[in-house]
Coordinates of C-alpha atoms and ligand atoms in Angstrom, one line a residue:
M74 CA 4.5 -64.3 136.2
P75 CA 4.0 -67.8 134.8
A76 CA 7.6 -68.9 135.2
D77 CA 7.6 -68.1 138.9
S78 CA 4.4 -69.7 139.9
P79 CA 4.8 -72.6 142.3
P80 CA 3.9 -76.1 141.2
L81 CA 0.2 -77.0 141.7
D82 CA 0.7 -79.6 144.5
S83 CA 2.6 -77.3 146.8
L84 CA -0.3 -74.8 147.0
P85 CA -2.7 -74.8 149.9
F86 CA -6.1 -75.9 148.8
D87 CA -7.3 -72.7 147.5
T88 CA -9.3 -72.9 144.3
L89 CA -8.4 -69.5 142.9
A90 CA -4.6 -69.9 143.4
A91 CA -4.8 -73.3 141.7
A92 CA -6.9 -72.0 138.9
L93 CA -4.6 -69.1 138.3
D94 CA -1.7 -71.5 138.2
I95 CA -3.4 -73.5 135.4
L96 CA -4.2 -70.2 133.6
H97 CA -0.5 -69.3 133.7
R98 CA 1.2 -72.6 133.1
V99 CA -1.2 -74.2 130.6
Y100 CA -2.8 -71.3 128.8
G101 CA -0.1 -68.7 129.2
H102 CA -2.6 -66.0 130.2
E103 CA -1.7 -63.4 132.7
A104 CA -4.9 -62.9 134.6
F105 CA -8.6 -63.8 134.6
R106 CA -10.9 -61.7 132.6
G107 CA -14.3 -60.4 133.7
R108 CA -16.1 -62.9 135.8
Q109 CA -14.1 -66.0 134.8
A110 CA -12.6 -66.4 138.3
E111 CA -15.9 -66.2 140.0
I112 CA -17.5 -68.7 137.7
I113 CA -14.6 -71.1 138.0
D114 CA -14.7 -70.9 141.8
H115 CA -18.4 -71.6 141.8
V116 CA -18.2 -74.6 139.5
V117 CA -15.2 -76.1 141.2
K118 CA -17.1 -76.1 144.4
G119 CA -19.9 -78.0 142.7
G120 CA -22.4 -75.2 141.8
D121 CA -24.4 -75.1 138.6
A122 CA -23.9 -72.0 136.4
L123 CA -25.4 -70.3 133.4
V124 CA -22.8 -68.2 131.6
L125 CA -23.8 -65.4 129.2
M126 CA -20.8 -63.9 127.5
P127 CA -20.2 -62.5 124.1
T128 CA -18.3 -64.3 121.5
G129 CA -14.6 -64.1 122.2
G130 CA -15.3 -63.3 125.8
G131 CA -13.5 -66.3 127.1
K132 CA -16.1 -68.9 127.9
S133 CA -13.9 -71.9 127.4
V134 CA -11.7 -71.6 130.5
C135 CA -14.8 -71.3 132.6
Y136 CA -15.5 -75.0 132.2
Q137 CA -12.1 -76.2 131.2
I138 CA -10.2 -75.2 134.3
P139 CA -12.9 -76.5 136.7
A140 CA -12.8 -79.8 134.8
M141 CA -9.0 -79.9 135.4
L142 CA -9.3 -79.0 139.1
R143 CA -12.1 -81.4 139.9
D144 CA -11.8 -85.2 140.1
G145 CA -12.8 -87.1 137.0
V146 CA -13.4 -86.2 133.4
G147 CA -15.3 -83.1 132.2
I148 CA -17.9 -83.8 129.6
V149 CA -18.5 -81.0 127.1
V150 CA -21.5 -81.1 124.9
S151 CA -21.1 -79.1 121.7
P152 CA -23.3 -79.0 118.6
L153 CA -20.8 -78.7 115.8
I154 CA -18.2 -81.3 114.9
A155 CA -15.7 -78.9 113.4
L156 CA -15.9 -76.7 116.4
M157 CA -15.3 -79.6 118.8
Q158 CA -12.3 -80.8 116.8
D159 CA -10.6 -77.4 116.9
Q160 CA -11.2 -77.0 120.6
V161 CA -9.8 -80.4 121.3
A162 CA -6.8 -79.8 119.0
A163 CA -6.1 -76.5 120.9
L164 CA -6.3 -78.3 124.3
Q165 CA -4.0 -81.0 123.2
Q166 CA -1.5 -78.4 122.0
M167 CA -1.4 -77.0 125.5
G168 CA -0.8 -80.5 126.9
V169 CA -4.3 -81.1 128.2
A170 CA -5.6 -84.7 128.0
A171 CA -8.7 -84.0 125.8
A172 CA -10.5 -86.1 123.3
V173 CA -13.6 -86.0 121.1
L174 CA -16.4 -88.5 120.3
N175 CA -18.5 -87.8 117.3
S176 CA -20.2 -89.5 114.4
S177 CA -17.3 -88.8 112.0
Q178 CA -15.0 -91.2 113.8
S179 CA -14.2 -94.8 112.9
L180 CA -15.2 -97.5 115.3
D181 CA -11.5 -98.0 116.3
E182 CA -11.1 -94.3 117.1
M183 CA -14.2 -94.4 119.3
R184 CA -13.0 -97.5 121.1
A185 CA -9.7 -95.9 121.8
V186 CA -11.4 -92.9 123.4
E187 CA -13.7 -95.1 125.5
A188 CA -10.7 -97.0 126.7
Q189 CA -9.1 -93.7 127.8
L190 CA -12.3 -92.9 129.6
R191 CA -12.3 -96.2 131.5
Q192 CA -8.7 -95.8 132.5
G193 CA -9.5 -92.3 133.8
T194 CA -6.8 -90.6 131.9
L195 CA -8.9 -88.0 130.2
Q196 CA -9.4 -84.5 131.6
L197 CA -11.9 -83.3 129.0
L198 CA -14.2 -85.2 126.6
Y199 CA -16.1 -83.3 123.9
V200 CA -19.1 -85.1 122.7
A201 CA -22.0 -84.5 120.3
P202 CA -25.4 -84.4 122.0
E203 CA -26.8 -87.4 120.1
R204 CA -23.9 -89.5 121.1
L205 CA -24.0 -88.5 124.7
L206 CA -27.7 -89.4 124.9
T207 CA -27.4 -93.0 123.7
P208 CA -28.3 -95.4 126.6
R209 CA -25.0 -97.2 126.0
F210 CA -23.0 -94.0 126.5
L211 CA -25.0 -92.9 129.5
D212 CA -24.4 -96.3 131.1
L213 CA -20.7 -95.9 130.5
L214 CA -20.8 -92.5 132.2
H215 CA -22.4 -94.0 135.3
T216 CA -19.3 -96.1 135.8
L217 CA -17.0 -93.1 135.6
K218 CA -16.0 -90.2 137.9
I219 CA -17.4 -87.1 136.2
A220 CA -16.0 -83.7 137.0
L221 CA -18.8 -81.7 135.4
F222 CA -21.0 -81.3 132.4
A223 CA -20.5 -78.3 130.2
I224 CA -23.2 -77.4 127.7
D225 CA -21.7 -75.2 125.1
E226 CA -23.9 -73.1 122.7
A227 CA -26.7 -73.6 125.2
H228 CA -29.1 -71.4 123.1
C229 CA -29.5 -74.5 120.8
V230 CA -32.3 -75.6 123.2
S231 CA -34.3 -72.6 122.2
Q232 CA -37.0 -73.6 119.7
W233 CA -37.4 -70.1 118.6
G234 CA -33.8 -69.4 117.9
H235 CA -32.2 -70.2 114.5
D236 CA -29.7 -72.8 115.9
F237 CA -32.4 -75.1 117.4
R238 CA -31.2 -78.6 118.0
P239 CA -33.9 -81.0 119.2
E240 CA -31.4 -83.3 121.0
Y241 CA -30.4 -80.3 123.3
I242 CA -33.9 -80.5 124.9
Q243 CA -33.2 -84.0 126.1
L244 CA -30.0 -82.8 127.9
S245 CA -32.2 -82.4 131.0
V246 CA -31.6 -86.1 131.6
L247 CA -28.2 -85.1 132.8
H248 CA -29.7 -83.5 135.8
Q249 CA -32.0 -86.4 136.5
Q250 CA -29.3 -89.1 136.1
F251 CA -26.4 -87.2 137.6
P252 CA -27.8 -84.9 140.2
D253 CA -24.5 -84.5 142.0
V254 CA -22.4 -83.4 139.0
P255 CA -22.2 -79.7 138.5
R256 CA -23.5 -78.4 135.1
I257 CA -22.4 -75.2 133.4
A258 CA -24.3 -73.9 130.3
L259 CA -22.7 -71.3 128.1
T260 CA -24.0 -69.1 125.3
A261 CA -23.3 -65.8 123.5
T262 CA -27.1 -65.2 123.0
A263 CA -28.3 -62.9 125.7
D264 CA -31.9 -62.1 125.1
R265 CA -34.3 -62.6 127.9
E266 CA -36.5 -65.2 126.3
T267 CA -33.7 -67.5 125.3
R268 CA -32.1 -67.1 128.7
A269 CA -35.4 -68.2 130.4
E270 CA -35.8 -71.1 128.0
I271 CA -32.3 -72.4 128.7
R272 CA -33.0 -72.3 132.4
T273 CA -36.2 -74.3 132.3
R274 CA -35.3 -76.7 129.5
L275 CA -32.0 -77.6 131.0
A276 CA -33.4 -77.7 134.6
L277 CA -31.0 -74.9 135.6
E278 CA -33.5 -72.9 137.6
E279 CA -31.3 -73.0 140.6
A280 CA -28.1 -72.2 138.7
E281 CA -26.1 -69.1 139.3
V282 CA -26.4 -66.7 136.3
Y283 CA -23.3 -64.9 135.1
L284 CA -24.2 -62.2 132.7
T285 CA -21.3 -60.1 131.4
S286 CA -21.2 -57.1 129.1
F287 CA -21.8 -57.9 125.5
D288 CA -19.3 -55.3 124.4
R289 CA -16.6 -56.4 122.1
P290 CA -14.0 -53.7 122.8
N291 CA -11.4 -55.0 120.3
I292 CA -13.8 -54.5 117.4
R293 CA -13.7 -51.1 115.8
Y294 CA -17.1 -50.1 114.3
R295 CA -17.1 -47.9 111.2
V296 CA -19.9 -46.9 108.9
V297 CA -19.0 -45.2 105.7
E298 CA -21.1 -43.7 103.0
R299 CA -21.0 -45.8 99.9
T300 CA -19.5 -44.1 96.9
D301 CA -17.8 -47.0 95.1
A302 CA -18.2 -50.0 97.4
K303 CA -15.7 -52.3 95.8
R304 CA -12.9 -49.7 95.8
Q305 CA -13.7 -48.6 99.3
L306 CA -13.4 -52.2 100.4
L307 CA -10.2 -52.6 98.5
A308 CA -8.8 -49.5 100.2
L309 CA -9.8 -51.0 103.6
I310 CA -8.0 -54.3 102.9
E311 CA -4.9 -52.7 101.3
G312 CA -4.7 -50.1 104.1
D313 CA -4.9 -52.4 107.1
Y314 CA -5.5 -55.9 106.2
V315 CA -3.1 -57.2 103.5
G316 CA -2.9 -61.0 104.0
A317 CA -5.5 -61.0 106.8
A318 CA -8.6 -63.1 107.0
G319 CA -11.9 -61.4 106.6
I320 CA -15.6 -61.8 105.8
V321 CA -17.4 -59.6 103.3
Y322 CA -21.2 -59.8 103.4
C323 CA -23.4 -59.0 100.4
Q324 CA -27.1 -59.3 100.0
S325 CA -27.2 -61.1 96.6
R326 CA -25.4 -64.1 95.2
K327 CA -24.6 -62.2 92.1
K328 CA -22.9 -59.5 94.0
V329 CA -21.0 -62.1 96.0
D330 CA -19.6 -63.7 92.8
E331 CA -18.8 -60.3 91.3
T332 CA -17.1 -59.0 94.3
A333 CA -15.0 -62.1 94.9
A334 CA -13.9 -62.1 91.3
W335 CA -13.1 -58.4 91.4
L336 CA -11.0 -58.7 94.6
A337 CA -9.2 -61.7 93.1
T338 CA -8.1 -59.5 90.1
H339 CA -6.6 -57.1 92.7
K340 CA -4.4 -59.8 94.2
I341 CA -6.7 -60.5 97.2
K342 CA -7.2 -64.2 98.0
A343 CA -11.0 -63.9 97.9
L344 CA -13.5 -66.8 97.6
P345 CA -17.3 -66.8 97.2
Y346 CA -19.8 -68.5 99.4
H347 CA -23.5 -68.7 98.9
A348 CA -26.4 -71.1 98.9
G349 CA -26.5 -71.1 95.1
M350 CA -23.1 -72.8 94.8
D351 CA -22.7 -76.6 94.7
A352 CA -22.1 -78.1 98.1
E353 CA -18.7 -79.4 97.3
T354 CA -17.3 -76.0 96.2
R355 CA -18.8 -74.4 99.2
R356 CA -17.3 -76.9 101.5
R357 CA -13.9 -76.5 99.9
N358 CA -14.0 -72.7 100.2
Q359 CA -15.0 -72.9 103.8
E360 CA -12.2 -75.4 104.5
R361 CA -9.7 -73.1 102.8
F362 CA -11.0 -70.1 104.8
L363 CA -10.5 -72.0 108.0
R364 CA -7.1 -73.6 107.2
E365 CA -5.3 -71.1 105.1
D366 CA -4.0 -67.8 106.2
G367 CA -5.5 -64.6 104.8
I368 CA -8.5 -65.8 102.9
V369 CA -11.3 -63.2 102.4
M370 CA -14.6 -64.9 102.2
V371 CA -17.2 -63.0 100.2
A372 CA -20.6 -64.4 101.3
T373 CA -24.3 -64.0 101.8
I374 CA -25.4 -64.4 105.3
A375 CA -25.6 -68.2 104.6
F376 CA -22.0 -68.1 105.7
G377 CA -21.0 -67.9 109.3
M378 CA -23.1 -70.2 111.4
G379 CA -20.6 -72.1 113.6
I380 CA -17.6 -70.4 112.1
D381 CA -15.3 -70.4 115.0
K382 CA -12.2 -69.0 113.3
P383 CA -10.7 -66.7 115.9
D384 CA -8.5 -64.7 113.6
V385 CA -11.0 -63.0 111.4
R386 CA -9.6 -59.5 111.2
F387 CA -12.5 -57.7 109.6
V388 CA -16.1 -58.2 108.7
A389 CA -17.3 -55.8 106.0
H390 CA -20.9 -55.3 105.0
L391 CA -21.4 -54.0 101.4
D392 CA -25.1 -54.0 102.0
L393 CA -27.1 -53.2 105.1
P394 CA -27.8 -56.2 107.3
S395 CA -31.4 -56.9 108.1
S396 CA -31.4 -55.6 111.7
I397 CA -29.1 -54.6 114.6
E398 CA -29.2 -58.1 116.0
A399 CA -28.1 -59.5 112.7
Y400 CA -25.4 -56.8 112.5
Y401 CA -24.1 -57.6 116.0
Q402 CA -24.1 -61.3 115.3
E403 CA -22.4 -61.0 111.9
T404 CA -19.7 -58.4 113.0
G405 CA -19.2 -60.6 116.1
R406 CA -17.3 -63.1 113.9
A407 CA -14.4 -60.6 113.8
G408 CA -11.7 -60.7 116.4
R409 CA -12.6 -63.6 118.6
D410 CA -9.0 -63.9 119.6
G411 CA -9.1 -60.5 121.2
A412 CA -6.7 -58.8 118.8
A413 CA -7.8 -55.6 117.0
A414 CA -10.5 -56.2 114.4
D415 CA -12.8 -54.1 112.2
A416 CA -16.5 -54.1 111.6
W417 CA -16.9 -51.9 108.5
L418 CA -20.2 -51.1 106.8
A419 CA -20.8 -49.2 103.6
F420 CA -24.3 -47.9 103.0
G421 CA -26.3 -45.6 100.8
L422 CA -29.7 -44.4 100.0
A423 CA -30.4 -47.4 97.8
D424 CA -30.2 -49.7 100.8
V425 CA -32.7 -47.7 102.7
V426 CA -35.0 -47.7 99.7
L427 CA -34.6 -51.4 99.1
L428 CA -35.1 -52.5 102.7
R429 CA -38.2 -50.2 103.1
R430 CA -39.7 -51.5 99.9
R431 CA -39.0 -55.1 100.8
I432 CA -41.0 -54.7 104.0
E433 CA -43.9 -52.9 102.4
E434 CA -44.1 -55.4 99.6
S435 CA -43.7 -58.4 101.8
E436 CA -46.4 -60.9 102.7
L437 CA -46.0 -60.0 106.4
S438 CA -49.0 -59.2 108.5
D439 CA -49.5 -55.6 109.4
Q440 CA -48.3 -56.3 112.9
R441 CA -45.1 -57.9 111.7
K442 CA -44.6 -55.0 109.3
V443 CA -44.6 -52.6 112.2
V444 CA -42.0 -54.7 114.0
S445 CA -39.8 -54.9 110.8
R446 CA -40.1 -51.2 110.3
R447 CA -39.0 -50.5 113.8
K448 CA -36.0 -52.8 113.4
L449 CA -35.0 -51.1 110.2
D450 CA -35.4 -47.7 111.9
A451 CA -33.1 -48.8 114.7
L452 CA -30.5 -49.9 112.3
L453 CA -30.7 -46.7 110.3
A454 CA -30.4 -44.7 113.4
F455 CA -27.3 -46.6 114.2
C456 CA -25.9 -45.9 110.8
E457 CA -26.7 -42.2 110.9
A458 CA -25.6 -41.8 114.5
T459 CA -23.7 -38.7 115.4
T460 CA -22.7 -40.1 118.8
C461 CA -20.6 -43.2 119.7
R462 CA -21.7 -46.3 117.7
R463 CA -20.9 -48.7 120.5
V464 CA -23.1 -46.7 122.9
A465 CA -25.9 -47.0 120.4
L466 CA -25.3 -50.7 119.8
L467 CA -25.0 -51.6 123.4
S468 CA -28.0 -49.6 124.4
Y469 CA -30.0 -51.6 121.8
L470 CA -28.8 -54.7 123.6
G471 CA -29.9 -53.2 126.9
E472 CA -26.6 -52.0 128.2
E473 CA -25.5 -48.6 129.2
S474 CA -22.0 -47.5 128.3
Q475 CA -19.7 -44.5 127.8
P476 CA -18.2 -43.3 124.5
C477 CA -15.7 -46.0 123.5
G478 CA -12.8 -44.3 121.7
N479 CA -12.8 -47.1 119.2
C480 CA -15.5 -46.3 116.6
D481 CA -15.4 -43.9 113.7
I482 CA -17.4 -41.3 115.5
C483 CA -15.2 -41.3 118.7
L484 CA -12.1 -41.3 116.6
E485 CA -13.2 -38.3 114.5
P486 CA -15.1 -36.2 116.9
G487 CA -16.5 -32.7 116.4
E488 CA -17.8 -33.4 113.0
S489 CA -21.5 -33.2 113.5
W490 CA -23.2 -30.1 112.4
D491 CA -26.7 -28.6 112.4
A492 CA -28.3 -29.5 109.1
S493 CA -31.8 -28.2 109.9
V494 CA -31.7 -25.4 107.4
P495 CA -30.3 -27.5 104.5
A496 CA -32.9 -30.1 105.4
Q497 CA -35.7 -27.5 105.1
K498 CA -34.3 -26.5 101.7
L499 CA -34.3 -30.1 100.5
L500 CA -37.8 -30.8 101.8
S501 CA -38.9 -27.6 100.1
A502 CA -37.3 -28.5 96.8
C503 CA -39.1 -31.8 96.9
W504 CA -42.4 -30.1 97.6
R505 CA -42.0 -27.3 95.0
T506 CA -41.1 -29.7 92.2
G507 CA -44.3 -31.6 92.8
Q508 CA -42.9 -34.7 94.7
R509 CA -42.3 -36.4 91.4
F510 CA -38.5 -36.6 91.3
G511 CA -35.6 -38.6 92.7
V512 CA -32.7 -37.3 94.7
G513 CA -30.4 -36.6 91.7
H514 CA -32.8 -34.1 90.2
L515 CA -33.5 -32.4 93.5
V516 CA -29.8 -31.9 94.1
D517 CA -29.4 -30.4 90.6
V518 CA -32.2 -27.9 91.4
L519 CA -30.7 -27.0 94.8
R520 CA -27.3 -26.5 93.4
G521 CA -28.6 -24.4 90.5
E522 CA -27.5 -26.8 87.7
A523 CA -29.6 -25.9 84.6
T524 CA -29.6 -29.5 83.2
D525 CA -31.9 -30.5 80.4
K526 CA -34.3 -32.0 82.8
V527 CA -34.3 -28.9 85.0
T528 CA -35.2 -26.6 82.1
R529 CA -37.6 -29.0 80.6
F530 CA -39.7 -28.7 83.8
G531 CA -39.0 -25.1 84.2
H532 CA -37.5 -25.7 87.6
E533 CA -34.9 -23.0 87.1
Q534 CA -37.8 -20.6 87.7
L535 CA -38.5 -21.9 91.1
P536 CA -37.4 -20.0 94.2
V537 CA -35.5 -23.1 95.4
F538 CA -33.3 -23.1 92.3
G539 CA -29.7 -22.6 93.4
I540 CA -30.4 -22.0 97.1
G541 CA -28.1 -24.9 97.9
R542 CA -24.9 -24.0 96.0
D543 CA -23.0 -23.7 99.2
V544 CA -23.5 -27.4 100.0
D545 CA -21.7 -30.2 98.2
A546 CA -23.7 -32.6 96.0
Q547 CA -22.4 -35.5 98.1
I548 CA -23.7 -33.9 101.3
W549 CA -27.1 -33.2 99.7
K550 CA -27.3 -36.9 98.9
S551 CA -26.4 -38.0 102.4
L552 CA -28.8 -35.5 103.8
A553 CA -31.5 -37.0 101.6
R554 CA -30.6 -40.4 102.8
Q555 CA -30.9 -39.3 106.4
L556 CA -34.2 -37.7 105.8
V557 CA -35.5 -40.9 104.3
S558 CA -34.0 -42.9 107.2
L559 CA -35.8 -40.7 109.6
G560 CA -39.0 -40.9 107.7
Y561 CA -39.2 -37.2 106.8
L562 CA -38.9 -38.1 103.1
I563 CA -40.8 -41.0 101.7
V564 CA -39.6 -43.1 98.8
Q565 CA -42.6 -43.8 96.6
S566 CA -42.9 -47.3 95.5
D567 CA -42.3 -46.8 91.8
Q568 CA -39.3 -47.6 89.7
F569 CA -37.8 -44.1 89.8
N570 CA -37.4 -43.8 93.6
T571 CA -39.2 -40.5 93.6
L572 CA -39.4 -38.7 96.9
A573 CA -42.3 -37.2 98.7
V574 CA -42.5 -35.1 101.9
S575 CA -44.0 -36.9 104.8
E576 CA -46.4 -35.5 107.3
T577 CA -43.9 -36.1 110.1
A578 CA -41.6 -33.5 108.5
R579 CA -43.8 -30.7 109.7
P580 CA -41.9 -29.8 112.9
L581 CA -38.6 -29.7 110.9
L582 CA -40.1 -27.5 108.3
K583 CA -41.5 -25.1 110.9
G584 CA -38.1 -24.9 112.6
E585 CA -39.4 -26.7 115.8
A586 CA -37.1 -29.6 115.4
T587 CA -33.4 -29.8 114.6
L588 CA -31.5 -32.3 112.6
M589 CA -27.8 -33.1 113.3
M590 CA -25.6 -34.6 110.7
R591 CA -22.2 -36.0 110.5
R592 CA -19.8 -34.8 107.8
P593 CA -19.0 -37.9 105.7
T594 CA -15.3 -37.7 105.9
V595 CA -14.3 -41.2 107.0
K596 CA -10.7 -41.7 106.1
M597 CA -9.3 -45.1 105.5
G598 CA -6.0 -46.8 105.4
R599 CA -4.5 -45.7 108.7
G600 CA -3.1 -48.2 111.1
N601 CA -5.9 -49.9 113.0
R602 CA -5.1 -49.1 116.6
P603 CA -7.9 -49.0 119.1
R604 CA -7.6 -46.2 121.6
R605 CA -9.7 -47.3 124.5
N606 CA -10.3 -45.4 127.6
G607 CA -12.2 -48.5 128.8
T608 CA -11.1 -51.4 130.8
A609 CA -7.4 -52.3 131.1
E610 CA -7.9 -56.0 130.3
A611 CA -9.5 -55.2 127.0
T612 CA -6.9 -52.7 126.1
T613 CA -3.9 -55.0 126.6
A614 CA -5.6 -57.7 124.5
A615 CA -6.2 -55.2 121.7
A616 CA -3.2 -53.1 122.1
L617 CA -0.8 -54.6 119.5
T618 CA -1.6 -54.4 115.8
R619 CA 0.2 -55.3 112.7
A620 CA 1.2 -51.7 112.2
D621 CA 3.5 -52.2 115.2
V622 CA 5.4 -55.0 113.5
A623 CA 7.8 -55.1 110.5
P624 CA 6.0 -56.7 107.6
D625 CA 8.8 -59.1 106.7
L626 CA 9.1 -60.3 110.3
W627 CA 5.4 -60.8 110.5
D628 CA 5.4 -62.8 107.3
A629 CA 8.3 -65.0 108.5
L630 CA 6.5 -65.7 111.7
R631 CA 3.3 -66.5 110.0
N632 CA 5.0 -68.8 107.5
R633 CA 6.6 -70.7 110.3
R634 CA 3.3 -71.0 112.1
R635 CA 1.7 -72.2 108.9
D636 CA 4.3 -74.9 108.3
L637 CA 4.0 -76.1 111.9
A638 CA 0.2 -76.3 111.5
T639 CA 0.3 -78.0 108.1
A640 CA 2.7 -80.7 109.4
Q641 CA 0.1 -81.6 112.0
N642 CA -2.9 -81.0 109.7
L643 CA -4.2 -78.2 112.0
P644 CA -5.4 -74.7 111.3
P645 CA -2.7 -72.1 112.1
Y646 CA -4.5 -70.5 115.0
V647 CA -4.4 -73.7 116.9
I648 CA -0.7 -73.3 117.2
F649 CA -0.7 -69.6 118.1
H650 CA -3.4 -66.9 117.8
D651 CA -2.5 -63.7 116.0
A652 CA -2.3 -61.8 119.2
T653 CA 0.4 -64.2 120.4
L654 CA 2.3 -64.0 117.2
L655 CA 2.2 -60.2 117.4
A656 CA 3.5 -60.3 120.9
I657 CA 6.4 -62.5 119.7
A658 CA 7.2 -60.1 117.0
Q659 CA 7.2 -57.2 119.4
A660 CA 9.0 -58.8 122.3
K661 CA 11.5 -60.8 120.2
P662 CA 12.3 -63.3 122.9
Q663 CA 16.0 -64.3 123.1
R664 CA 15.8 -67.4 125.3
L665 CA 13.3 -70.2 125.6
E666 CA 12.0 -69.0 129.0
D667 CA 11.2 -65.6 127.6
F668 CA 8.3 -67.2 125.7
L669 CA 6.5 -67.8 129.0
H670 CA 6.0 -64.0 129.1
I671 CA 4.1 -64.0 125.9
P672 CA 0.4 -64.1 126.3
G673 CA -1.0 -67.3 125.0
I674 CA 2.1 -69.4 125.5
G675 CA 2.2 -71.8 128.4
E676 CA 4.9 -74.3 129.3
R677 CA 3.9 -76.9 126.7
K678 CA 3.9 -74.5 123.8
M679 CA 7.2 -72.9 124.9
K680 CA 8.9 -76.3 124.9
R681 CA 7.2 -77.4 121.7
Y682 CA 7.6 -74.3 119.5
G683 CA 10.0 -71.9 121.3
A684 CA 13.1 -73.1 119.4
D685 CA 11.3 -72.9 116.1
F686 CA 10.4 -69.3 116.6
L687 CA 13.8 -68.4 118.1
E688 CA 15.2 -69.6 114.8
V689 CA 12.9 -67.3 112.8
L690 CA 13.7 -64.3 115.1
A691 CA 17.5 -64.9 114.8
A692 CA 17.3 -63.7 111.2
F693 CA 15.8 -60.4 112.4
R694 CA 18.2 -59.3 115.1
Ligands
ADP896 P1 -15.7 -67.7 123.6 O1 -15.8 -69.2 123.7 O2 -16.3 -67.0 124.7 O3 -16.0 -67.2 122.3 P2 -12.9 -68.3 124.0 O4 -13.0 -69.1 125.2 O5 -12.6 -69.0 122.7 O6 -14.1 -67.4 123.8 O7 -11.8 -67.2 124.2 C1 -11.6 -66.1 123.3 C2 -10.1 -65.7 123.3 O8 -9.8 -65.1 124.5 C3 -9.2 -66.8 123.1 O9 -8.1 -66.4 122.2 C4 -8.6 -67.1 124.5 O10 -7.3 -67.6 124.5 C5 -8.6 -65.7 125.0 N1 -8.7 -65.7 126.5 C6 -9.7 -66.3 127.3 N2 -9.5 -66.0 128.6 C7 -8.4 -65.2 128.6 C8 -7.7 -64.5 129.7 N3 -8.1 -64.6 131.0 N4 -6.6 -63.7 129.4 C9 -6.2 -63.6 128.1 N5 -6.9 -64.2 127.1 C10 -7.9 -64.9 127.3
ZN897 ZN1 -17.3 -44.9 120.1

């Protein structure tokens, strides 16, 4: 327990005990997660490390604690100014001597930081790569004792990645000029090529590699069939996420504007963000999203790069993302703080048609088209999955796993059914009607609806007329979508989305293949509580949700947090993360010392904010 841990200097020299002590007293965390302890041990002893961990996995302590345990200042290279500033603010809140050097500072501010460096009073310095690499600054570093170099977002050295930063390549001078200082590179990008590139470009060939699972256990994955996307989204927000921050992704700028405006008329604080807006409005919207509580950002994928907001409670996709990689990256922006979060996607046949057509009509080479089709197929398979979504996602990322208990499929099991016979009927209806009609008409024929169009073409005479009365129109539509996803039905590239039977459907028609389907019955609006049978550490982090807390208490705590943050011109999550605030609401500490038992509260934050929150709680006893 944090309160009982002995002071640092009375411990024998044992890195782990000392590291744990810092974790308790400074961070207010109970125990190390995953491979954090190993990494810290290795770096404190002077080893180089390459750390591959998902977003929210807890990379920061892997270099922050070694920097505090080793002599001298830890130099952290980071590509984004806003990100650096938040991190430094968070460290200062915990009582760590941290500072930042970047181009947005005045000369006086920079001089003040340099003076601190010379006096040896800093534990951590965050610096932009271009500043670090100036000869003047490197000279200054040579006069100092340096604990370590940490290279955050290390995938920025990769020329093929989308975050490429040319200055990152020159960071190999650190190894040449400071061969005895340990270096630790960190990234949430795990693919093999990027990993290899980081090693060679940063001269980290000898470094120990720490690869951890890319699972994000606190994120609940849900895929729903789109009926009325905006209303479905509203139900999601009103059900679980009133007043919570979220990101809604749409494909087009027009849809972004419409959706944001529509949500606003339903009392949701929604703002648009896309590349077609003027830079100033965009900047302002982003700023509000970061600083204010509970903003829903409706955006195209232009939004998100470098968004480090830890308390994004949901990421909703109203259109299909472009690939599983993109989906993983975009949904990964939810729940960085480890508290429960949702990744919610609504999709329909139109998406499949659109994305297929986009590939076919693109200027891509045939080879690239094959790759794009494969990526789309993988994504569709994920959407149509009848087994655990997380297992599918992780297996795509190269990891084996067990059913998770925290996705729509795990939470509503036993709903898959053998749709082979209905599939045959649908294929047959398509064939019999001459492969000239869209899904709506085929469903009418199957369900025996004698519409004008049906009688005009004499389709009520066909043997397939009415053979599908027992199946709901909605199910026929999702079956059609699945057949298109699987390539059994082909959408012909004309404006009416007419369907044709593909050659590959042969085994299904002959009864040699089966087709499993899920019943589209995803309910919404229940409390968001992950039920994990996975690792204990993940479960504790994700255990509490807003459903466990009285709404007025939650609001009172959030308002106090907001006031404390505004007074210091900081975003609220720098004071306390949501998970910490939830734990306060649940434990209702009575005395100052009780706050030390709340995850995320160390000694400094207890002293600084304990009394404030005791006051809020007093009104609720
Ligand atoms: P990353 O940089 O990998 O995205 P962070 O270092 O920002 O992740 O950590 C993500 C969240 O996890 C933060 O809220 C942090 O306080 C929390 N965290 C990190 N390590 C631990 C731990 N050992 N126990 C509990 N929470 C932790
Ligand atoms: Zn699952």
